[in-house]
Short mmCIF file of C-alpha atoms and ligand atoms in Angstrom, two decimals:
data_model
loop_
_atom_site.label_atom_id
_atom_site.label_comp_id
_atom_site.label_asym_id
_atom_site.label_seq_id
_atom_site.Cartn_x
_atom_site.Cartn_y
_atom_site.Cartn_z
CA UNK A 1 -8.46 -293.03 14.23
CA UNK A 2 -10.93 -295.34 15.91
CA UNK A 3 -12.53 -297.97 13.66
CA UNK A 4 -16.17 -299.02 13.71
CA UNK A 5 -15.15 -302.30 15.32
CA UNK A 6 -13.23 -300.47 18.08
CA UNK A 7 -16.26 -298.21 18.69
CA UNK A 8 -18.33 -301.31 19.27
CA UNK A 9 -15.78 -302.69 21.75
CA UNK A 10 -15.58 -299.39 23.62
CA UNK A 11 -19.37 -299.20 23.97
CA UNK A 12 -19.55 -302.79 25.23
CA UNK A 13 -16.87 -302.07 27.85
CA UNK A 14 -18.86 -298.99 28.95
CA UNK A 15 -22.00 -301.11 29.21
CA UNK A 16 -20.18 -303.59 31.46
CA UNK A 17 -18.72 -300.77 33.58
CA UNK A 18 -22.23 -299.36 34.05
CA UNK A 19 -23.24 -302.50 35.97
CA UNK A 20 -20.33 -301.92 38.38
CA UNK A 21 -20.92 -298.18 38.69
CA UNK A 22 -24.56 -298.89 39.58
CA UNK A 23 -23.29 -300.51 42.79
CA UNK A 24 -21.49 -297.34 43.93
CA UNK A 25 -23.19 -294.88 46.28
CA UNK A 26 -23.01 -291.06 46.15
CA UNK A 27 -20.04 -290.92 48.52
CA UNK A 28 -18.04 -293.52 46.64
CA UNK A 29 -18.58 -291.71 43.34
CA UNK A 30 -17.55 -288.42 44.96
CA UNK A 31 -14.30 -290.16 45.99
CA UNK A 32 -13.81 -291.34 42.39
CA UNK A 33 -14.32 -287.76 41.21
CA UNK A 34 -11.78 -286.42 43.68
CA UNK A 35 -9.24 -289.04 42.57
CA UNK A 36 -9.74 -287.97 38.95
CA UNK A 37 -9.46 -284.31 40.02
CA UNK A 38 -6.12 -285.11 41.72
CA UNK A 39 -4.79 -286.63 38.49
CA UNK A 40 -5.86 -283.62 36.40
CA UNK A 41 -4.45 -281.21 38.98
CA UNK A 42 -1.09 -283.04 38.87
CA UNK A 43 -0.78 -282.44 35.10
CA UNK A 44 1.88 -279.83 34.63
CA UNK A 45 3.48 -277.83 31.87
CA UNK A 46 3.05 -280.51 29.22
CA UNK A 47 -0.74 -280.13 29.34
CA UNK A 48 -0.67 -276.33 29.30
CA UNK A 49 1.98 -276.11 26.60
CA UNK A 50 0.21 -278.63 24.37
CA UNK A 51 -3.15 -276.88 24.74
CA UNK A 52 -1.46 -273.54 24.02
CA UNK A 53 0.09 -274.91 20.82
CA UNK A 54 -3.16 -276.50 19.67
CA UNK A 55 -5.61 -273.68 20.52
CA UNK A 56 -3.47 -270.49 20.59
CA UNK A 57 -5.16 -269.62 23.90
CA UNK A 58 -2.81 -267.77 26.27
CA UNK A 59 -1.13 -269.80 29.02
CA UNK A 60 -2.68 -267.64 31.76
CA UNK A 61 -6.17 -268.32 30.43
CA UNK A 62 -5.42 -272.07 30.15
CA UNK A 63 -4.05 -272.15 33.70
CA UNK A 64 -7.30 -270.61 34.94
CA UNK A 65 -9.38 -273.01 32.87
CA UNK A 66 -7.47 -275.99 34.26
CA UNK A 67 -8.22 -274.79 37.81
CA UNK A 68 -11.87 -274.42 36.93
CA UNK A 69 -11.95 -277.93 35.46
CA UNK A 70 -10.47 -279.48 38.62
CA UNK A 71 -12.92 -277.45 40.71
CA UNK A 72 -15.83 -278.78 38.61
CA UNK A 73 -14.91 -282.39 39.41
CA UNK A 74 -14.52 -281.62 43.11
CA UNK A 75 -17.62 -279.44 43.59
CA UNK A 76 -19.89 -281.73 41.57
CA UNK A 77 -18.62 -284.64 43.68
CA UNK A 78 -19.21 -282.67 46.89
CA UNK A 79 -22.76 -281.73 45.83
CA UNK A 80 -23.47 -285.36 45.01
CA UNK A 81 -22.11 -286.58 48.37
CA UNK A 82 -24.13 -283.93 50.24
CA UNK A 83 -27.32 -285.08 48.52
CA UNK A 84 -28.09 -281.60 47.27
CA UNK A 85 -28.35 -282.45 43.56
CA UNK A 86 -29.96 -285.87 43.33
CA UNK A 87 -32.22 -285.00 46.24
CA UNK A 88 -33.76 -287.93 48.00
CA UNK A 89 -37.42 -288.07 49.11
CA UNK A 90 -39.01 -290.45 51.56
CA UNK A 91 -42.73 -290.78 52.30
CA UNK A 92 -43.10 -293.43 54.96
CA UNK A 93 -46.02 -295.84 55.14
CA UNK A 94 -49.31 -294.81 56.79
CA UNK A 95 -50.83 -298.22 57.54
CA UNK A 96 -53.77 -296.72 59.49
CA UNK A 97 -54.88 -294.42 56.69
CA UNK A 98 -57.85 -295.47 54.57
CA UNK A 99 -56.71 -296.73 52.19
CA UNK A 100 -53.30 -297.48 53.77
CA UNK A 101 -50.36 -295.58 52.23
CA UNK A 102 -47.36 -297.68 51.19
CA UNK A 103 -43.76 -296.66 51.95
CA UNK A 104 -42.43 -294.75 48.91
CA UNK A 105 -38.84 -293.53 48.49
CA UNK A 106 -37.34 -291.76 45.52
CA UNK A 107 -33.73 -291.52 44.37
CA UNK A 108 -31.87 -291.30 41.04
CA UNK A 109 -29.97 -293.81 38.95
CA UNK A 110 -27.59 -293.17 36.03
CA UNK A 111 -29.04 -293.49 32.53
CA UNK A 112 -26.24 -295.73 31.19
CA UNK A 113 -23.26 -295.06 28.89
CA UNK A 114 -23.10 -291.39 27.83
CA UNK A 115 -21.34 -290.08 24.70
CA UNK A 116 -19.75 -286.62 25.07
CA UNK A 117 -18.80 -284.20 22.27
CA UNK A 118 -16.76 -281.24 23.57
CA UNK A 119 -16.19 -277.72 22.21
CA UNK A 120 -13.01 -276.32 20.70
CA UNK A 121 -13.03 -273.05 22.63
CA UNK A 122 -12.70 -274.64 26.09
CA UNK A 123 -10.13 -277.44 25.65
CA UNK A 124 -10.37 -278.34 29.36
CA UNK A 125 -13.64 -277.12 30.91
CA UNK A 126 -15.98 -278.10 28.02
CA UNK A 127 -13.99 -280.89 26.45
CA UNK A 128 -12.59 -284.36 27.37
CA UNK A 129 -12.48 -283.72 31.13
CA UNK A 130 -15.14 -281.01 31.05
CA UNK A 131 -18.46 -280.52 32.79
CA UNK A 132 -20.37 -283.05 30.67
CA UNK A 133 -17.93 -285.86 31.50
CA UNK A 134 -17.77 -284.91 35.19
CA UNK A 135 -21.54 -284.68 35.56
CA UNK A 136 -22.22 -287.95 33.73
CA UNK A 137 -19.74 -289.84 35.92
CA UNK A 138 -21.26 -288.19 39.02
CA UNK A 139 -24.66 -289.49 37.88
CA UNK A 140 -23.16 -293.00 37.72
CA UNK A 141 -22.75 -293.19 33.93
CA UNK A 142 -19.69 -294.44 32.06
CA UNK A 143 -18.50 -291.88 29.51
CA UNK A 144 -17.18 -292.18 25.97
CA UNK A 145 -15.71 -288.91 24.68
CA UNK A 146 -15.36 -288.15 20.98
CA UNK A 147 -12.10 -286.16 21.09
CA UNK A 148 -12.32 -282.72 19.47
CA UNK A 149 -10.25 -282.72 16.27
CA UNK A 150 -8.92 -279.23 17.02
CA UNK A 151 -7.01 -280.38 20.14
CA UNK A 152 -6.41 -284.12 19.97
CA UNK A 153 -3.07 -284.12 21.84
CA UNK A 154 -4.58 -282.14 24.74
CA UNK A 155 -7.52 -284.56 24.70
CA UNK A 156 -5.11 -287.50 24.91
CA UNK A 157 -3.33 -286.09 27.98
CA UNK A 158 -6.63 -285.39 29.74
CA UNK A 159 -8.05 -288.83 28.90
CA UNK A 160 -4.94 -290.55 30.30
CA UNK A 161 -5.34 -288.59 33.57
CA UNK A 162 -9.01 -289.63 33.88
CA UNK A 163 -8.10 -293.24 33.13
CA UNK A 164 -5.40 -293.20 35.85
CA UNK A 165 -7.95 -291.83 38.31
CA UNK A 166 -10.50 -294.50 37.37
CA UNK A 167 -7.89 -297.24 37.85
CA UNK A 168 -6.61 -295.85 41.17
CA UNK A 169 -10.15 -295.62 42.52
CA UNK A 170 -10.75 -299.27 41.56
CA UNK A 171 -13.40 -298.80 38.85
CA UNK A 172 -13.51 -300.84 35.65
CA UNK A 173 -11.67 -299.74 32.52
CA UNK A 174 -14.92 -299.04 30.65
CA UNK A 175 -15.84 -296.24 33.10
CA UNK A 176 -14.12 -293.77 30.76
CA UNK A 177 -12.90 -294.02 27.17
CA UNK A 178 -12.04 -291.61 24.40
CA UNK A 179 -12.28 -292.18 20.66
CA UNK A 180 -10.69 -290.24 17.81
CA UNK A 181 -12.55 -289.70 14.57
CA UNK A 182 -12.70 -287.26 11.67
CA UNK A 183 -15.50 -289.24 10.10
CA UNK A 184 -18.99 -287.95 10.83
CA UNK A 185 -20.30 -291.43 10.12
CA UNK A 186 -18.11 -293.05 12.79
CA UNK A 187 -18.80 -290.27 15.33
CA UNK A 188 -22.54 -290.51 14.73
CA UNK A 189 -22.47 -294.30 15.06
CA UNK A 190 -21.66 -293.74 18.75
CA UNK A 191 -24.97 -291.89 19.17
CA UNK A 192 -26.81 -294.61 17.23
CA UNK A 193 -25.37 -297.49 19.26
CA UNK A 194 -28.18 -299.27 21.13
CA UNK A 195 -26.13 -299.52 24.35
CA UNK A 196 -25.57 -295.74 24.49
CA UNK A 197 -28.23 -294.05 26.62
CA UNK A 198 -27.58 -290.27 26.42
CA UNK A 199 -25.54 -287.63 24.58
CA UNK A 200 -23.90 -284.45 25.92
CA UNK A 201 -22.75 -281.90 23.33
CA UNK A 202 -21.20 -278.42 23.43
CA UNK A 203 -20.42 -276.65 20.19
CA UNK A 204 -22.00 -275.31 17.02
CA UNK A 205 -25.71 -275.21 16.20
CA UNK A 206 -25.19 -277.43 13.14
CA UNK A 207 -23.39 -280.16 15.12
CA UNK A 208 -25.62 -279.98 18.20
CA UNK A 209 -28.87 -280.12 16.21
CA UNK A 210 -27.65 -282.96 13.97
CA UNK A 211 -26.61 -285.14 16.93
CA UNK A 212 -29.79 -284.29 18.87
CA UNK A 213 -31.91 -285.35 15.85
CA UNK A 214 -30.01 -288.65 15.57
CA UNK A 215 -30.50 -289.32 19.30
CA UNK A 216 -34.25 -288.71 18.95
CA UNK A 217 -34.74 -290.63 15.72
CA UNK A 218 -33.21 -293.89 16.97
CA UNK A 219 -35.57 -296.87 17.33
CA UNK A 220 -35.03 -296.26 21.08
CA UNK A 221 -34.86 -292.44 21.40
CA UNK A 222 -32.40 -291.18 24.01
CA UNK A 223 -31.90 -287.74 25.60
CA UNK A 224 -29.54 -285.51 23.66
CA UNK A 225 -28.44 -282.43 25.56
CA UNK A 226 -26.84 -279.92 23.15
CA UNK A 227 -25.51 -276.53 24.24
CA UNK A 228 -25.15 -274.50 21.04
CA UNK A 229 -24.58 -270.94 19.90
CA UNK A 230 -26.04 -267.71 21.28
CA UNK A 231 -25.77 -263.99 20.49
CA UNK A 232 -26.55 -262.87 24.07
CA UNK A 233 -28.31 -259.55 23.37
CA UNK A 234 -27.65 -256.52 25.55
CA UNK A 235 -30.53 -254.01 25.89
CA UNK A 236 -29.48 -250.48 26.81
CA UNK A 237 -32.21 -248.28 28.32
CA UNK A 238 -32.44 -244.56 27.42
CA UNK A 239 -31.29 -243.05 30.74
CA UNK A 240 -28.26 -245.31 30.89
CA UNK A 241 -27.30 -244.29 27.37
CA UNK A 242 -27.76 -240.61 28.23
CA UNK A 243 -25.67 -240.84 31.43
CA UNK A 244 -22.85 -243.20 30.45
CA UNK A 245 -22.42 -243.53 26.66
CA UNK A 246 -18.62 -243.76 26.71
CA UNK A 247 -18.37 -246.11 29.69
CA UNK A 248 -21.06 -248.37 28.18
CA UNK A 249 -19.22 -248.50 24.85
CA UNK A 250 -15.87 -249.32 26.47
CA UNK A 251 -17.29 -252.03 28.71
CA UNK A 252 -19.19 -253.58 25.82
CA UNK A 253 -16.09 -253.74 23.61
CA UNK A 254 -14.07 -255.29 26.45
CA UNK A 255 -16.65 -258.08 26.82
CA UNK A 256 -17.12 -258.53 23.04
CA UNK A 257 -13.43 -258.94 22.31
CA UNK A 258 -12.42 -261.02 25.35
CA UNK A 259 -10.73 -264.23 24.15
CA UNK A 260 -11.09 -263.00 20.51
CA UNK A 261 -14.85 -263.23 21.05
CA UNK A 262 -14.74 -267.03 21.17
CA UNK A 263 -17.22 -267.51 24.00
CA UNK A 264 -20.73 -268.88 23.74
CA UNK A 265 -21.70 -266.04 26.09
CA UNK A 266 -20.20 -263.36 23.85
CA UNK A 267 -22.59 -260.35 23.60
CA UNK A 268 -22.91 -260.25 19.80
CA UNK A 269 -25.84 -257.80 19.65
CA UNK A 270 -26.34 -254.52 21.52
CA UNK A 271 -29.69 -252.72 21.29
CA UNK A 272 -29.46 -248.97 21.92
CA UNK A 273 -31.59 -245.80 21.59
CA UNK A 274 -31.46 -244.18 18.14
CA UNK A 275 -29.78 -240.97 19.29
CA UNK A 276 -26.42 -242.43 20.34
CA UNK A 277 -23.62 -240.74 18.37
CA UNK A 278 -21.34 -240.34 21.40
CA UNK A 279 -21.72 -244.05 22.13
CA UNK A 280 -20.95 -245.04 18.52
CA UNK A 281 -17.84 -242.85 18.40
CA UNK A 282 -16.56 -244.32 21.68
CA UNK A 283 -17.43 -247.84 20.50
CA UNK A 284 -15.35 -247.60 17.33
CA UNK A 285 -12.50 -245.90 19.23
CA UNK A 286 -12.44 -248.70 21.82
CA UNK A 287 -12.60 -251.47 19.19
CA UNK A 288 -9.74 -249.89 17.25
CA UNK A 289 -7.55 -250.30 20.33
CA UNK A 290 -8.03 -254.08 20.36
CA UNK A 291 -5.18 -255.90 18.65
CA UNK A 292 -6.16 -258.64 16.17
CA UNK A 293 -5.36 -262.10 17.58
CA UNK A 294 -5.01 -265.67 16.45
CA UNK A 295 -8.27 -267.56 16.68
CA UNK A 296 -8.64 -271.20 17.81
CA UNK A 297 -7.94 -272.54 14.35
CA UNK A 298 -7.96 -271.35 10.75
CA UNK A 299 -11.40 -272.88 10.09
CA UNK A 300 -12.82 -270.86 12.98
CA UNK A 301 -11.29 -267.63 11.60
CA UNK A 302 -12.67 -268.35 8.12
CA UNK A 303 -16.14 -269.04 9.52
CA UNK A 304 -15.92 -265.79 11.48
CA UNK A 305 -15.05 -263.74 8.38
CA UNK A 306 -17.88 -265.39 6.45
CA UNK A 307 -20.61 -264.86 9.07
CA UNK A 308 -19.70 -261.26 9.78
CA UNK A 309 -19.65 -260.60 6.02
CA UNK A 310 -23.04 -262.29 5.63
CA UNK A 311 -24.57 -260.04 8.33
CA UNK A 312 -22.75 -256.85 7.28
CA UNK A 313 -23.78 -257.21 3.63
CA UNK A 314 -27.52 -257.31 4.37
CA UNK A 315 -29.62 -254.45 3.05
CA UNK A 316 -29.35 -251.22 5.10
CA UNK A 317 -26.65 -252.61 7.41
CA UNK A 318 -23.81 -250.10 7.83
CA UNK A 319 -20.30 -251.33 8.60
CA UNK A 320 -18.85 -249.19 11.42
CA UNK A 321 -15.52 -250.91 11.53
CA UNK A 322 -14.76 -254.08 9.70
CA UNK A 323 -11.26 -254.57 8.40
CA UNK A 324 -10.44 -258.26 8.29
CA UNK A 325 -6.82 -259.22 8.70
CA UNK A 326 -5.23 -260.58 5.55
CA UNK A 327 -3.22 -262.95 7.72
CA UNK A 328 -4.70 -266.46 7.94
CA UNK A 329 -6.28 -267.52 11.24
CA UNK A 330 -6.41 -263.98 12.71
CA UNK A 331 -9.61 -262.45 14.08
CA UNK A 332 -10.09 -258.69 14.39
CA UNK A 333 -12.86 -256.71 16.06
CA UNK A 334 -15.71 -255.65 13.75
CA UNK A 335 -18.85 -253.59 14.27
CA UNK A 336 -21.97 -253.02 12.18
CA UNK A 337 -25.13 -250.95 12.61
CA UNK A 338 -28.77 -251.70 11.75
CA UNK A 339 -32.10 -250.15 12.68
CA UNK A 340 -34.68 -252.01 14.77
CA UNK A 341 -37.00 -252.06 11.74
CA UNK A 342 -34.41 -253.85 9.63
CA UNK A 343 -33.52 -256.23 12.46
CA UNK A 344 -37.18 -257.15 12.91
CA UNK A 345 -37.56 -257.81 9.18
CA UNK A 346 -34.44 -259.92 8.64
CA UNK A 347 -33.57 -263.11 10.55
CA UNK A 348 -30.04 -263.18 9.12
CA UNK A 349 -29.17 -260.32 11.49
CA UNK A 350 -29.53 -262.76 14.39
CA UNK A 351 -26.79 -265.07 13.08
CA UNK A 352 -23.94 -265.71 15.51
CA UNK A 353 -20.60 -264.48 14.17
CA UNK A 354 -18.46 -266.58 16.49
CA UNK A 355 -15.69 -264.06 17.17
CA UNK A 356 -15.37 -260.35 18.13
CA UNK A 357 -18.22 -259.14 15.91
CA UNK A 358 -20.85 -256.80 17.39
CA UNK A 359 -24.09 -255.68 15.73
CA UNK A 360 -25.53 -252.42 17.09
CA UNK A 361 -29.32 -252.23 16.65
CA UNK A 362 -30.97 -248.84 17.20
CA UNK A 363 -34.56 -248.46 18.47
CA UNK A 364 -36.86 -245.47 18.09
CA UNK A 365 -39.21 -246.22 20.99
CA UNK A 366 -39.41 -248.50 24.05
CA UNK A 367 -42.11 -250.47 22.16
CA UNK A 368 -39.65 -251.20 19.37
CA UNK A 369 -37.13 -252.47 21.93
CA UNK A 370 -39.78 -254.83 23.32
CA UNK A 371 -40.60 -255.99 19.77
CA UNK A 372 -36.94 -256.95 19.40
CA UNK A 373 -37.12 -258.90 22.66
CA UNK A 374 -40.15 -260.77 21.27
CA UNK A 375 -38.36 -261.50 18.01
CA UNK A 376 -35.02 -262.77 19.27
CA UNK A 377 -34.37 -266.52 19.36
CA UNK A 378 -33.68 -268.45 22.56
CA UNK A 379 -30.44 -267.33 24.23
CA UNK A 380 -28.05 -268.44 26.95
CA UNK A 381 -28.12 -264.91 28.38
CA UNK A 382 -29.88 -261.56 28.00
CA UNK A 383 -28.64 -258.37 29.63
CA UNK A 384 -30.25 -255.06 30.62
CA UNK A 385 -28.08 -251.99 31.13
CA UNK A 386 -30.16 -249.32 32.82
CA UNK A 387 -30.44 -246.87 35.67
CA UNK A 388 -32.15 -248.33 38.75
CA UNK A 389 -34.99 -245.81 38.52
CA UNK A 390 -35.89 -246.43 34.85
CA UNK A 391 -35.88 -250.22 34.95
CA UNK A 392 -39.34 -250.37 36.55
CA UNK A 393 -40.82 -248.77 33.43
CA UNK A 394 -39.71 -251.75 31.37
CA UNK A 395 -41.68 -254.55 32.98
CA UNK A 396 -42.92 -255.87 29.62
CA UNK A 397 -39.37 -255.93 28.22
CA UNK A 398 -38.23 -257.85 31.28
CA UNK A 399 -41.01 -260.41 30.93
CA UNK A 400 -40.23 -260.88 27.24
CA UNK A 401 -36.52 -261.41 27.64
CA UNK A 402 -36.89 -263.68 30.65
CA UNK A 403 -38.88 -265.98 28.33
CA UNK A 404 -35.95 -266.05 25.93
CA UNK A 405 -32.94 -266.80 28.12
CA UNK A 406 -31.42 -269.04 30.77
CA UNK A 407 -29.61 -266.20 32.62
CA UNK A 408 -30.76 -262.59 32.96
CA UNK A 409 -28.16 -259.95 33.88
CA UNK A 410 -28.52 -256.39 35.13
CA UNK A 411 -25.74 -253.87 34.60
CA UNK A 412 -23.03 -256.40 33.88
CA UNK A 413 -21.73 -258.43 30.94
CA UNK A 414 -22.40 -262.11 30.32
CA UNK A 415 -19.01 -263.41 29.22
CA UNK A 416 -17.95 -264.98 32.56
CA UNK A 417 -19.86 -268.05 33.76
CA UNK A 418 -19.51 -268.86 37.48
CA UNK A 419 -19.49 -272.55 38.38
CA UNK A 420 -21.95 -272.42 41.29
CA UNK A 421 -25.15 -274.19 42.32
CA UNK A 422 -27.37 -271.27 41.32
CA UNK A 423 -25.92 -271.01 37.79
CA UNK A 424 -28.19 -271.91 34.88
CA UNK A 425 -26.10 -272.21 31.73
CA UNK A 426 -28.72 -273.15 29.17
CA UNK A 427 -31.64 -271.51 27.44
CA UNK A 428 -34.57 -272.01 25.09
CA UNK A 429 -33.86 -273.46 21.62
CA UNK A 430 -31.72 -272.78 19.61
CA UNK A 431 -29.33 -271.91 22.48
CA UNK A 432 -29.90 -275.36 23.87
CA UNK A 433 -32.03 -278.42 23.10
CA UNK A 434 -33.45 -278.61 26.64
CA UNK A 435 -33.83 -275.38 28.58
CA UNK A 436 -34.80 -277.26 31.76
CA UNK A 437 -31.24 -278.45 32.34
CA UNK A 438 -27.95 -276.64 32.84
CA UNK A 439 -24.50 -277.69 31.63
CA UNK A 440 -22.65 -275.64 34.27
CA UNK A 441 -22.91 -276.13 38.04
CA UNK A 442 -23.67 -279.31 39.97
CA UNK A 443 -27.28 -279.43 38.69
CA UNK A 444 -25.72 -280.51 35.37
CA UNK A 445 -25.60 -284.00 36.92
CA UNK A 446 -29.41 -284.27 36.63
CA UNK A 447 -29.16 -284.48 32.84
CA UNK A 448 -27.76 -287.97 33.09
CA UNK A 449 -29.82 -289.43 35.95
CA UNK A 450 -33.42 -290.57 36.14
CA UNK A 451 -35.66 -290.86 39.18
CA UNK A 452 -36.78 -294.25 40.47
CA UNK A 453 -39.37 -294.76 43.21
CA UNK A 454 -39.00 -297.71 45.53
CA UNK A 455 -42.34 -298.83 46.96
CA UNK A 456 -42.39 -301.05 50.07
CA UNK A 457 -38.87 -302.28 49.27
CA UNK A 458 -37.20 -303.87 52.36
CA UNK A 459 -34.43 -301.72 53.86
CA UNK A 460 -31.70 -304.24 52.99
CA UNK A 461 -32.44 -303.85 49.26
CA UNK A 462 -32.68 -300.07 49.21
CA UNK A 463 -29.81 -297.91 47.87
CA UNK A 464 -27.76 -296.44 50.75
CA UNK A 465 -29.25 -292.96 50.37
CA UNK A 466 -32.75 -294.36 51.05
CA UNK A 467 -31.95 -296.64 53.97
CA UNK A 468 -33.55 -295.94 57.36
CA UNK A 469 -30.16 -295.55 59.09
CA UNK A 470 -29.13 -292.79 56.61
CA UNK A 471 -25.55 -294.17 56.37
CA UNK A 472 -24.45 -291.33 54.06
CA UNK A 473 -25.65 -288.66 56.53
CA UNK A 474 -27.66 -286.84 53.84
CA UNK A 475 -30.26 -284.17 54.35
CA UNK A 476 -33.43 -285.88 53.07
CA UNK A 477 -37.02 -284.76 52.52
CA UNK A 478 -38.83 -287.14 54.86
CA UNK A 479 -42.62 -286.78 55.01
CA UNK A 480 -42.32 -283.18 53.79
CA UNK A 481 -39.55 -282.07 56.20
CA UNK A 482 -35.84 -281.78 55.48
CA UNK A 483 -33.93 -283.79 58.07
CA UNK A 484 -30.61 -285.52 58.52
CA UNK A 485 -31.98 -287.89 61.13
CA UNK A 486 -32.18 -291.63 60.73
CA UNK A 487 -35.63 -293.27 60.65
CA UNK A 488 -36.76 -295.73 63.31
P1 LIG B 1 -18.42 -278.03 16.58
O1 LIG B 1 -17.75 -277.81 15.29
O2 LIG B 1 -19.87 -278.25 16.55
O3 LIG B 1 -17.70 -279.34 17.20
C1 LIG B 1 -18.03 -279.91 18.45
C2 LIG B 1 -17.75 -281.43 18.42
O4 LIG B 1 -18.83 -282.09 17.78
C3 LIG B 1 -16.52 -281.84 17.65
O5 LIG B 1 -15.94 -282.96 18.28
C4 LIG B 1 -17.05 -282.22 16.29
O6 LIG B 1 -16.30 -283.20 15.62
C5 LIG B 1 -18.38 -282.82 16.65
N1 LIG B 1 -19.39 -282.66 15.59
C6 LIG B 1 -19.83 -281.47 15.08
N2 LIG B 1 -20.79 -281.70 14.16
C7 LIG B 1 -20.96 -283.06 14.10
C8 LIG B 1 -21.81 -283.90 13.34
N3 LIG B 1 -22.68 -283.42 12.46
N4 LIG B 1 -21.71 -285.24 13.53
C9 LIG B 1 -20.82 -285.76 14.41
N5 LIG B 1 -20.00 -284.99 15.16
C10 LIG B 1 -20.05 -283.67 15.00
O7 LIG B 1 -18.19 -276.84 17.60
P2 LIG B 1 -16.84 -276.05 17.98
O8 LIG B 1 -16.15 -275.66 16.72
O9 LIG B 1 -16.07 -276.80 18.94
O10 LIG B 1 -17.35 -274.76 18.77
C11 LIG B 1 -17.79 -273.55 18.20
C12 LIG B 1 -19.25 -273.30 18.53
O11 LIG B 1 -19.56 -273.81 19.82
C13 LIG B 1 -19.71 -271.86 18.57
O12 LIG B 1 -20.85 -271.71 17.78
C14 LIG B 1 -20.05 -271.59 20.04
O13 LIG B 1 -21.05 -270.65 20.25
C15 LIG B 1 -20.41 -272.92 20.53
N6 LIG B 1 -20.14 -273.11 21.97
C16 LIG B 1 -21.16 -273.20 22.81
C17 LIG B 1 -20.94 -273.35 24.16
C18 LIG B 1 -22.11 -273.43 25.09
O14 LIG B 1 -21.93 -273.60 26.26
N7 LIG B 1 -23.30 -273.34 24.57
C19 LIG B 1 -19.64 -273.44 24.67
C20 LIG B 1 -18.61 -273.37 23.79
C21 LIG B 1 -18.87 -273.21 22.41
P3 LIG B 1 -14.87 -282.86 14.95
O15 LIG B 1 -13.92 -282.74 16.08
O16 LIG B 1 -14.62 -284.07 14.11
O17 LIG B 1 -15.06 -281.60 14.18
#
């Protein structure tokens, strides 16, 4: 376990590394990211086997997640080098204008040392070497990871790979560090340290909100970006329910139970028309086919049983299928039913049961469905299942749910999250503490960078991306036009 004194040393090393990282340009940092990606890619069976033992996630899933993690480092680096994330603007001087316009050029600089807290359900892609770490380093920030207690050995292997990459690429030791702590006090002291300048968090609402509050209540407040829980409601329109009740039920159960429901994009609530017996029968039949599985850890399974019990025991909520396994650490699919009226009157029904628990909410009229959309908290995703022809009648519903989420889906399920430039993995509070920024896709880099304008600064003192000769070959917005050309 890392002591308070060691935390202080680690933060000071990160602070020193920040000065060095500040001298690197976009291309050099992209090279650093590729070197780190090479090291992670070279990790073999030991990594996969260790993660499998610590998380109970299947090897096939972990193999895919490792590939995604490597791809995140490479694509974020490529987007940085291409200038498409930290986009550069140049407005050249107009000396003959009255009054004369100075030369103004804008780029981004890293915020400083960033502390990262990862999630237990993605031991690679949202943990030590996950998107928060990759995007902070891309922004030019040294990173200190607080290793997740549920997979410390996996975290150690990943950290060693990143450290080898940092060394090979010639960057200082403080560019990346990892600390181990079970003590909230020690972990929180990282966020309170005056030399730390931002926090990236993925995990529970309780943890994300607590760390965000600490970041904001410091004498010098710093940005705290927390990605937290979400119930990802699915709204089923009447015609869709009439035409495809069985198919809808089967597809919903497949998404709900994927990975024992341990995804932040798990669709925990489905809102359906009142007259839906065929759907309910098919839903229970499909859920009964899903074998109970080991969850990430026993604490997670206990929390799952408690939250689903808390929701299912509310007044007028009917359990459709709810047997909990008597075996410790196992999660089994569960379903409950409530009316729209009860949902609207009781906030507890919006609680996330992190696991394969689905709440079916029945509406009597389209207006009631829209009332639900107005009532739901901020979400990572919202989904509409409907026939093409009927969707246009639900303009108000669409407007309401677009206000509530970071990603809107039509006739699909939200569980998978593509790592692409157009992805927005975020959402209004409480899904996230800042809905303007994403934690997936290269735009995630922006969370850890701040713009700086350079006014009338001689070319020799400008960062490479702003120099007249355009040595990095970037596409730049020069006097309102995107161009790759050098300036005279
Ligand atoms: P967690 O319990 O909040 O833990 C995340 C990390 O934060 C851990 O390292 C934990 O330390 C630390 N931490 C938590 N509370 C803290 C506090 N008050 N002070 C200092 N450190 C604290 O989350 P989890 O169990 O990994 O993940 C489950 C939850 O994450 C679910 O609710 C799920 O919806 C959400 N999730 C969200 C996303 C997303 O993208 N939004 C992705 C994955 C998961 P310890 O290691 O010491 O416990």
